[in-house]
mmCIF file of C-alpha atoms and ligand atoms in Angstrom:
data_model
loop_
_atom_site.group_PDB
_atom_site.id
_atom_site.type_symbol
_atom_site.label_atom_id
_atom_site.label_comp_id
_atom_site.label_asym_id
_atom_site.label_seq_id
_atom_site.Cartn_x
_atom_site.Cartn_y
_atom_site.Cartn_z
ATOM 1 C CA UNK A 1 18.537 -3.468 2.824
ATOM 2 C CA UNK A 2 17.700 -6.157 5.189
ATOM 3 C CA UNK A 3 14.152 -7.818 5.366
ATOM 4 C CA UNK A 4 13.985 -7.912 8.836
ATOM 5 C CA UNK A 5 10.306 -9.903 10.288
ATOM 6 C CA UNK A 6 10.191 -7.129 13.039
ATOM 7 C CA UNK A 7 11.648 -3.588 11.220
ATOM 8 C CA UNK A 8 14.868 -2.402 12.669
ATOM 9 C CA UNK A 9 15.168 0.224 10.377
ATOM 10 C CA UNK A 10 13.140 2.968 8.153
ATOM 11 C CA UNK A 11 11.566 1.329 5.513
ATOM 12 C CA UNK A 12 11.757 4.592 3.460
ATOM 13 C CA UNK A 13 15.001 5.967 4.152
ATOM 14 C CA UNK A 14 17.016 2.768 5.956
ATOM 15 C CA UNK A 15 17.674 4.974 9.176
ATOM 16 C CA UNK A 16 18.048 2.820 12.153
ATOM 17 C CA UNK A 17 16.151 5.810 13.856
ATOM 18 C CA UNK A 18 13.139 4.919 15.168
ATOM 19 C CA UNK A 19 10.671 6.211 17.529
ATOM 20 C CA UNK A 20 8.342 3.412 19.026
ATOM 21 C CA UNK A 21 5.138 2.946 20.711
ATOM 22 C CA UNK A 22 2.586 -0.122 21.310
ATOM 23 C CA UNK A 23 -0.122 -0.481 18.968
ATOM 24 C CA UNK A 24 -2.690 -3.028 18.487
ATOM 25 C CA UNK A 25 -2.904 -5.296 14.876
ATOM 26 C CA UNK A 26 -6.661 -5.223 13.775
ATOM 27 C CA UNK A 27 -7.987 -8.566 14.245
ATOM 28 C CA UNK A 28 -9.218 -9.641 10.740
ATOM 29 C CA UNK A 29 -5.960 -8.926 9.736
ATOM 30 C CA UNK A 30 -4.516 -10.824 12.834
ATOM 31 C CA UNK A 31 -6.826 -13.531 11.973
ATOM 32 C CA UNK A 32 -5.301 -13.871 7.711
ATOM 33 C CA UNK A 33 -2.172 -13.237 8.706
ATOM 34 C CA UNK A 34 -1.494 -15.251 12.175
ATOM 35 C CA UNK A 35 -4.326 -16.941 12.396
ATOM 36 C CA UNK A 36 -4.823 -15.565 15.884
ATOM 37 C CA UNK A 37 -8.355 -14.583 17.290
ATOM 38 C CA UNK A 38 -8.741 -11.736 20.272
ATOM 39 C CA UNK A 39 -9.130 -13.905 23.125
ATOM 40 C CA UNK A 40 -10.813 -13.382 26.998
ATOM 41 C CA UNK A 41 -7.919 -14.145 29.413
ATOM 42 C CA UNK A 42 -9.871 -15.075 32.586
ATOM 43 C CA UNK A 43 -9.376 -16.684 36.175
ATOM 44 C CA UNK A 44 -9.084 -20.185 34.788
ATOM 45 C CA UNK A 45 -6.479 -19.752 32.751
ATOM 46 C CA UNK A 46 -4.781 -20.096 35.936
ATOM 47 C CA UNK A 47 -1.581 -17.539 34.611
ATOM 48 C CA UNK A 48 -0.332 -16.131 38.289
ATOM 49 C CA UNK A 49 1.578 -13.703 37.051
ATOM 50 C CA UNK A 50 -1.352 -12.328 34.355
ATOM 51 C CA UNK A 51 -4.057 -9.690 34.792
ATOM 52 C CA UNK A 52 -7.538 -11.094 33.460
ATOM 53 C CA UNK A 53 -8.887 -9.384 30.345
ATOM 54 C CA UNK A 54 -9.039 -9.090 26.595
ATOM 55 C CA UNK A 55 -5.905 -9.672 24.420
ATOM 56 C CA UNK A 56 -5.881 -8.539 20.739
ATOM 57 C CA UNK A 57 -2.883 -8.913 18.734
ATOM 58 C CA UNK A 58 -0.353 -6.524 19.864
ATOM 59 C CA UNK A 59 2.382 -4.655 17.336
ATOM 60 C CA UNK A 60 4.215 -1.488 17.571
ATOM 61 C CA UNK A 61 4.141 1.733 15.637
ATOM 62 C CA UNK A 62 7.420 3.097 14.395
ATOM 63 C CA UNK A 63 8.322 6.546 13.299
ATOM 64 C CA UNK A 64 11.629 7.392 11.676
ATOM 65 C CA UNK A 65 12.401 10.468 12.632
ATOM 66 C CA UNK A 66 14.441 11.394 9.852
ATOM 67 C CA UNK A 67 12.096 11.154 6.805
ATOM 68 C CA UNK A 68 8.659 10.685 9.115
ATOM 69 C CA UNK A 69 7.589 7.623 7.619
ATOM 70 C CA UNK A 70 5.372 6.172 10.112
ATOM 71 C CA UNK A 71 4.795 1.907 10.137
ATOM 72 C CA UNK A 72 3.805 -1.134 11.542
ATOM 73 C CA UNK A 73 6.345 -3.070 13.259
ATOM 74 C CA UNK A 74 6.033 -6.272 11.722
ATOM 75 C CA UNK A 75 6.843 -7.190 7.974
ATOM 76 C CA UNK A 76 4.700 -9.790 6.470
ATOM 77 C CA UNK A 77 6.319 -12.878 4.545
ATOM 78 C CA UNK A 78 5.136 -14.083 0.987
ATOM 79 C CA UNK A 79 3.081 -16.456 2.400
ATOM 80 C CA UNK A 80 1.023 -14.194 4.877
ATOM 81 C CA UNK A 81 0.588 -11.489 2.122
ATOM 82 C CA UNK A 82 -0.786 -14.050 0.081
ATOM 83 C CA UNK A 83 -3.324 -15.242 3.100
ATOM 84 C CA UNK A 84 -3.816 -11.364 3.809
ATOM 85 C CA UNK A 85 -5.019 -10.699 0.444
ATOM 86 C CA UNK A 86 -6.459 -14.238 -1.489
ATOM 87 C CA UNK A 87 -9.760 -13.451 -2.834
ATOM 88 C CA UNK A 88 -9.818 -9.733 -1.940
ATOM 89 C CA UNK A 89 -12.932 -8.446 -1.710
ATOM 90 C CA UNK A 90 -14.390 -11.488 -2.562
ATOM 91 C CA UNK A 91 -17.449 -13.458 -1.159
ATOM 92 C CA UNK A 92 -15.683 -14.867 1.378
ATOM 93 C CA UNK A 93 -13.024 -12.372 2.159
ATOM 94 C CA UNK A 94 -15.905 -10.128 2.907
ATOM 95 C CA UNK A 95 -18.281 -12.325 5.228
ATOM 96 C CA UNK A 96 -14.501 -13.018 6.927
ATOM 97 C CA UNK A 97 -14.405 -9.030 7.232
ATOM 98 C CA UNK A 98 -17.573 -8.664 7.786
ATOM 99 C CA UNK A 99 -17.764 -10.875 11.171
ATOM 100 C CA UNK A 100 -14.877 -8.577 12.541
ATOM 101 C CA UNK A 101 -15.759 -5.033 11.123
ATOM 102 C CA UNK A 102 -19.730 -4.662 11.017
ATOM 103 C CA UNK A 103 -20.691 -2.943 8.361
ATOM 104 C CA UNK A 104 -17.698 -3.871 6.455
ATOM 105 C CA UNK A 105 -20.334 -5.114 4.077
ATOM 106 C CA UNK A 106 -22.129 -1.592 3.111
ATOM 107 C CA UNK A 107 -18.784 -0.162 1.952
ATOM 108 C CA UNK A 108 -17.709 -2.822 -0.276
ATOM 109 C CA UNK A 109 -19.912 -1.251 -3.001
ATOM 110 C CA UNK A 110 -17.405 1.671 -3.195
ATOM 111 C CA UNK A 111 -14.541 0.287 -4.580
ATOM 112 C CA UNK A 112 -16.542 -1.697 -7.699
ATOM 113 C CA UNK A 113 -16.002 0.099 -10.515
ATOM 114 C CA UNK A 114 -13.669 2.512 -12.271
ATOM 115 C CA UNK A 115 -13.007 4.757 -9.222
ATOM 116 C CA UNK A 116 -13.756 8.545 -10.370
ATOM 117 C CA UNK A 117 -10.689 10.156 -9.378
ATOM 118 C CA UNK A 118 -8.549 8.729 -11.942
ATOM 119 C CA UNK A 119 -10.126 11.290 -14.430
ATOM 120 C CA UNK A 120 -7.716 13.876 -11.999
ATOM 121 C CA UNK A 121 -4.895 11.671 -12.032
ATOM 122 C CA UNK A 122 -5.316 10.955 -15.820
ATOM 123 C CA UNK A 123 -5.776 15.031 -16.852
ATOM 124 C CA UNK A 124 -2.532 15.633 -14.537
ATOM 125 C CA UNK A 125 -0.659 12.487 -16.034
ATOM 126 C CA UNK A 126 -1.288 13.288 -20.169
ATOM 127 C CA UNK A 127 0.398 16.596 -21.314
ATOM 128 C CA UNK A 128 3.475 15.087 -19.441
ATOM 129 C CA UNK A 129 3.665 11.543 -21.522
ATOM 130 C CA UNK A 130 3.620 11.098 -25.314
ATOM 131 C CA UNK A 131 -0.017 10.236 -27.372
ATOM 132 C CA UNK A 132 -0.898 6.981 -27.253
ATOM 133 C CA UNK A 133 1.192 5.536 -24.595
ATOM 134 C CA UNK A 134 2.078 2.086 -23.610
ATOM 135 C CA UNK A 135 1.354 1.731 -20.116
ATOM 136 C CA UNK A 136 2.139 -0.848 -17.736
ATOM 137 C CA UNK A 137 0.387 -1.249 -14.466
ATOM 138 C CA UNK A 138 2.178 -2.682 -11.510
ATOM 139 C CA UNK A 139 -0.230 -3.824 -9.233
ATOM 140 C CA UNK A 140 -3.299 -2.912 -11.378
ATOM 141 C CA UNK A 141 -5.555 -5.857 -10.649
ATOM 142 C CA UNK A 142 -7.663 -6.673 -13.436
ATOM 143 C CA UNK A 143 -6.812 -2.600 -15.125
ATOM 144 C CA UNK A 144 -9.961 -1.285 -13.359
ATOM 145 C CA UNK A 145 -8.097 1.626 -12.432
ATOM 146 C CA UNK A 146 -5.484 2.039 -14.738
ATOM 147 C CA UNK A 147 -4.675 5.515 -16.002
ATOM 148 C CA UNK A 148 -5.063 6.261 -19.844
ATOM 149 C CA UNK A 149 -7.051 2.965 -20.350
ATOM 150 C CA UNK A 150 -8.424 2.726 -23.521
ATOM 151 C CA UNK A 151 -6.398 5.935 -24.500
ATOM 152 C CA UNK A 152 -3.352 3.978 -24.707
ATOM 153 C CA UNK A 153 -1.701 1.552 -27.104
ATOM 154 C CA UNK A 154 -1.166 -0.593 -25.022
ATOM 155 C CA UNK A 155 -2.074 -1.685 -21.352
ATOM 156 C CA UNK A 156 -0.114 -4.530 -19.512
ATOM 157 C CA UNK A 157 -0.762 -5.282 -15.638
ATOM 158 C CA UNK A 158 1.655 -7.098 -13.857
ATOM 159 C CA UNK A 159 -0.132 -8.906 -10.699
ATOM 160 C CA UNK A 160 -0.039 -11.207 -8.280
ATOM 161 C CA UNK A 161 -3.928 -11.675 -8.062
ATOM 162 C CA UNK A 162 -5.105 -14.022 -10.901
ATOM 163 C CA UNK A 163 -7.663 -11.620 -11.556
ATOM 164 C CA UNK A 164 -9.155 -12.039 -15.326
ATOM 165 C CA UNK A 165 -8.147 -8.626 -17.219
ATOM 166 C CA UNK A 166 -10.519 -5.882 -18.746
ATOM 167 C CA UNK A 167 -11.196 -6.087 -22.543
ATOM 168 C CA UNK A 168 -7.902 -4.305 -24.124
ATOM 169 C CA UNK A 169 -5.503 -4.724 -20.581
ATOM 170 C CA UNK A 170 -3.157 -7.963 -20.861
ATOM 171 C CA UNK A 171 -1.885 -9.449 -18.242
ATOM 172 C CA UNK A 172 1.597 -10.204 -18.157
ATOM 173 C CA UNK A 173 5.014 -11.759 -16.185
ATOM 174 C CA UNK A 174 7.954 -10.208 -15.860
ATOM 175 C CA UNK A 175 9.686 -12.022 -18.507
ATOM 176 C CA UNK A 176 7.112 -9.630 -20.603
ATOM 177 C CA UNK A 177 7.584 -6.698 -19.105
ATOM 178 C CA UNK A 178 11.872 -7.393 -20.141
ATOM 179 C CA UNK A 179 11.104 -7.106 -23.521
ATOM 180 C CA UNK A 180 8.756 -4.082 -23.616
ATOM 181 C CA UNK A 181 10.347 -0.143 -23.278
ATOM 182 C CA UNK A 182 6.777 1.419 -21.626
ATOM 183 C CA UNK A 183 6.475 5.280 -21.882
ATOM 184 C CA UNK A 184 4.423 4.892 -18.468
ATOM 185 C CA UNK A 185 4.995 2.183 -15.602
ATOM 186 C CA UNK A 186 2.274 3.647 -12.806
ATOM 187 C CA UNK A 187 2.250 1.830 -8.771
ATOM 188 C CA UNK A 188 -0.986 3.020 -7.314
ATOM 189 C CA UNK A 189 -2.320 2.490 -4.091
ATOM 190 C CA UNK A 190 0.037 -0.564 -3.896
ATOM 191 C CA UNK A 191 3.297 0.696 -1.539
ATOM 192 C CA UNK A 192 0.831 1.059 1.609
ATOM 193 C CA UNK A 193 0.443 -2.337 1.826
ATOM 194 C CA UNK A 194 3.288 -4.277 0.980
ATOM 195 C CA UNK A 195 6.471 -5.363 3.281
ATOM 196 C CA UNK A 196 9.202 -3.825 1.631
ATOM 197 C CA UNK A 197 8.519 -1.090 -0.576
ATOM 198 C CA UNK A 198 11.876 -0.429 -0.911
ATOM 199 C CA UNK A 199 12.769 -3.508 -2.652
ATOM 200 C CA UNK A 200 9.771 -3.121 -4.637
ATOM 201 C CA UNK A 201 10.641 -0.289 -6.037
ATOM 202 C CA UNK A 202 14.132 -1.524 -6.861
ATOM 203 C CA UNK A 203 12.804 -4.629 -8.817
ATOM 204 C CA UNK A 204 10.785 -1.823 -10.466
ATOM 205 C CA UNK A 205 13.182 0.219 -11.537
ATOM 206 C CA UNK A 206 15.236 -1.972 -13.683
ATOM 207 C CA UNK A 207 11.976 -2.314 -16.006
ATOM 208 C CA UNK A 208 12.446 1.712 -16.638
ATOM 209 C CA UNK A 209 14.562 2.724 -19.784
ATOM 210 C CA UNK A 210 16.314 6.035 -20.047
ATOM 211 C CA UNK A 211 12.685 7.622 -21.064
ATOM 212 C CA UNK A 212 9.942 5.624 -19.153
ATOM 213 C CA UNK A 213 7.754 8.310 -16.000
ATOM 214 C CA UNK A 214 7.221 6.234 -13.210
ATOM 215 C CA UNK A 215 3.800 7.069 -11.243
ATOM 216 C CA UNK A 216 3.698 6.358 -8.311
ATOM 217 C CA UNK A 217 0.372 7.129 -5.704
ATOM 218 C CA UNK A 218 0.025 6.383 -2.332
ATOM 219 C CA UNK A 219 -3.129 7.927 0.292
ATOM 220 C CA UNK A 220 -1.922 11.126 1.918
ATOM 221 C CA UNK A 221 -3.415 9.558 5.598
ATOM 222 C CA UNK A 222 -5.664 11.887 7.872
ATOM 223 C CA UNK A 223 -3.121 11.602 10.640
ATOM 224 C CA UNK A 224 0.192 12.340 7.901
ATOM 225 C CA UNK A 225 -2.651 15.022 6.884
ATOM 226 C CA UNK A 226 -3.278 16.578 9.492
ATOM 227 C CA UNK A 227 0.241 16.628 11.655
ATOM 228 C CA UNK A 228 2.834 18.624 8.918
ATOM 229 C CA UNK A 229 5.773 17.936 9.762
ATOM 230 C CA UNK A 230 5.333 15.409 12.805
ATOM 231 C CA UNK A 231 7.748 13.167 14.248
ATOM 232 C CA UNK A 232 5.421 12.412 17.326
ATOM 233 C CA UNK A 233 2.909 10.351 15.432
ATOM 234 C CA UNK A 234 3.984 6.823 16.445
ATOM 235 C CA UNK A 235 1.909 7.317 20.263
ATOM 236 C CA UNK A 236 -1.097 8.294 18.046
ATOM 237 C CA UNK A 237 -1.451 5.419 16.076
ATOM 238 C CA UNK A 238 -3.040 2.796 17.792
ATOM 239 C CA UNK A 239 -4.148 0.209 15.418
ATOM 240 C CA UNK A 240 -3.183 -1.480 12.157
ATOM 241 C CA UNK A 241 -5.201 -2.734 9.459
ATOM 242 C CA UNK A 242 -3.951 -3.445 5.421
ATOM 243 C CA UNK A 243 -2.294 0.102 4.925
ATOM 244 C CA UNK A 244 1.009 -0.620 6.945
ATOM 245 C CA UNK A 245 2.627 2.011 5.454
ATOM 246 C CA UNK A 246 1.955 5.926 6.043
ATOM 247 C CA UNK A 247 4.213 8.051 4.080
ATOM 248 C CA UNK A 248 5.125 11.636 4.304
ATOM 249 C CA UNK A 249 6.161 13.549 1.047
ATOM 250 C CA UNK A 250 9.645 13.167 2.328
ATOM 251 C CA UNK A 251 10.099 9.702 2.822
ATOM 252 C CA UNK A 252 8.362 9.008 -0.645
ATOM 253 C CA UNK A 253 11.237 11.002 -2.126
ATOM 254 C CA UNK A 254 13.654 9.058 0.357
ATOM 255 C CA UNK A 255 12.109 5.363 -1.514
ATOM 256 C CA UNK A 256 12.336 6.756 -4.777
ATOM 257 C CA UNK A 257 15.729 7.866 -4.548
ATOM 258 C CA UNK A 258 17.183 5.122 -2.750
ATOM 259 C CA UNK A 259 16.009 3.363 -5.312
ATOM 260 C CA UNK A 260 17.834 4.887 -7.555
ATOM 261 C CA UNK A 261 15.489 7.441 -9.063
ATOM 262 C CA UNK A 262 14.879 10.794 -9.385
ATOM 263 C CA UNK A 263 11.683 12.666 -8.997
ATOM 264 C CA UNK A 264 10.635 15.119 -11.593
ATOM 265 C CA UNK A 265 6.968 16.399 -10.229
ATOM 266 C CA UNK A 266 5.172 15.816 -6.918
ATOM 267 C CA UNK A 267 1.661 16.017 -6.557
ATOM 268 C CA UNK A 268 -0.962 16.312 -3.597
ATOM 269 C CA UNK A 269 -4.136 15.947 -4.863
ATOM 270 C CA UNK A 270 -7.765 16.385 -3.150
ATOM 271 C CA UNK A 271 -10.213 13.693 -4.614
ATOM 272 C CA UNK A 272 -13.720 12.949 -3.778
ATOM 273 C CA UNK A 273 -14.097 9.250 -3.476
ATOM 274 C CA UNK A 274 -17.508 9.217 -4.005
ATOM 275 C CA UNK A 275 -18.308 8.321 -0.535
ATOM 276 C CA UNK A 276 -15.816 9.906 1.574
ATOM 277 C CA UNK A 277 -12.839 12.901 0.600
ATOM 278 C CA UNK A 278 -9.338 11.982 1.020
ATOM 279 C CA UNK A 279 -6.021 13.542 -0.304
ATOM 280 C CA UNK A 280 -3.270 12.087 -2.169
ATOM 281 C CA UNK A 281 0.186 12.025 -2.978
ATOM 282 C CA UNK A 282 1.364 11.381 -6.342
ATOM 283 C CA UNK A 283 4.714 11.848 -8.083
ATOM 284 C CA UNK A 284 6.533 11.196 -11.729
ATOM 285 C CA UNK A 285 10.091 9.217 -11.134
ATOM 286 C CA UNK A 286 12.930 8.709 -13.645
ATOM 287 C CA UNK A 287 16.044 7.077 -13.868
ATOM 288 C CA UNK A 288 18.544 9.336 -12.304
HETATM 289 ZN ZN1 ZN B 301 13.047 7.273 7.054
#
């Protein structure tokens, strides 16, 4: 599939179907990304042809209305991921958010830790995979948050943060990951915020052996939530921030089997996030 820097087609499904609408990029992620600023365009600017006023980065929303994902228009490169995402949730990455999104600062506090919902994805997870696993966590960070930890034999996280791991996760490259046959690889909370999801999931697939479950969890959004079924959603979303991706069941099944996979068990699942209630959508993938 083509990596195109402005999406001309699904990035679920590949369909070249796509309904459209203007949409404005959030400026802290503007400002990683671009490096742009929102900016007062007034009278001395001396632009004829230009009305005077604020200008924030603008983007479009795109529906494809065949499998309902719903994303932003523009596809980050390596490099802009990386600026997007160095330090997350660090010192700095949060007095950079903070200066943009006040109050930024009082949430941070809910994602340290073990987040408590993994308990429900961990009791839905073991009577489908053998005792005593070995897991590996695409995406995992440090492990904070990967199922079956310390109920495992063995925890590997592949990541592109340099994140130290927890006691008993190891960190590891893909050479690793060759040379391992995993009874679990789980992708959580990871495909709503990357470029090409599709891709992803291909380079992930050729670490699963005829046996390895693939998790894979992304947030069931309020506006995917609450619109079943909708292929009118592009108008409604107006701004972007680090989920660029908002997936329907369908075009989750779309990925996963373009990918060459084939789902065994889908999941939408109500968790209390300690601070706020959201819904998500899991499923188990093999090799088809
Ligand atoms: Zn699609």
């Amino acid at each position: 599939m083509a990596q195109d820097r402005i999406a001309r087609q699904c990035i679920c499904c590949t369909s070249a179907e796509l309904d459209r609408s203007p949409a404005v990029l959030m400026p802290f992620v503007a400002k990683r990304v671009f490096g742009h600023e929102p900016v007062q365009i007034t009278e001395e600017w001396g632009l004829r042809d230009l009305q005077s006023g604020m200008a924030y980065t603008l983007c479009a929303s795109l529906q494809c209305q065949r499998c309902g994902a719903l994303f932003l228009d523009y596809r980050f490169s390596d490099a802009e991921m990386m600026s997007l995402y160095q330090g997350y949730r660090d010192e700095r990455y949060n007095r950079e958010r903070q200066r943009f999104e006040p109050g930024y600062a009082a949430t941070v506090e809910h994602y340290e830790g073990r987040a408590g919902y993994i308990a429900d994805v961990e009791r839905w997870l073991e009577p489908r995979l053998p005792a005593n696993p070995a897991v590996l966590d695409w995406g995992g960070d440090s492990g904070i948050n990967t199922p079956l930890l310390g109920r495992s034999r063995l925890t590997h996280v592949y990541d592109i943060s340099t994140v130290a791991p927890l006691p008993g996760v190891e960190a590891v490259d893909l050479e690793t990951i060759k040379r391992h046959d995993y009874d679990l690889i789980t992708c959580s909370q990871v495909l709503e915020h990357v470029p090409y999801p599709l891709a992803l999931l291909a380079q992930i697939a050729e670490s699963l052996h005829a046996d390895t479950l693939l998790y894979l969890e992304v947030p069931h959004e309020a506006l995917i939530r609450n619109n079943p079924g909708s292929k009118q959603l592009a108008g409604l979303k107006r701004h972007w921030h680090e989920h660029i991706n908002f997936y329907t069941e369908q075009s989750l099944r779309e990925l996963v089997s373009q990918a060459g996979l084939q789902v065994q068990e889908f999941m939408h699942l109500d968790v209390d996030l300690g601070w706020r209630n959201g819904t998500l959508l899991g499923l188990l993938a093999k090799r088809a």
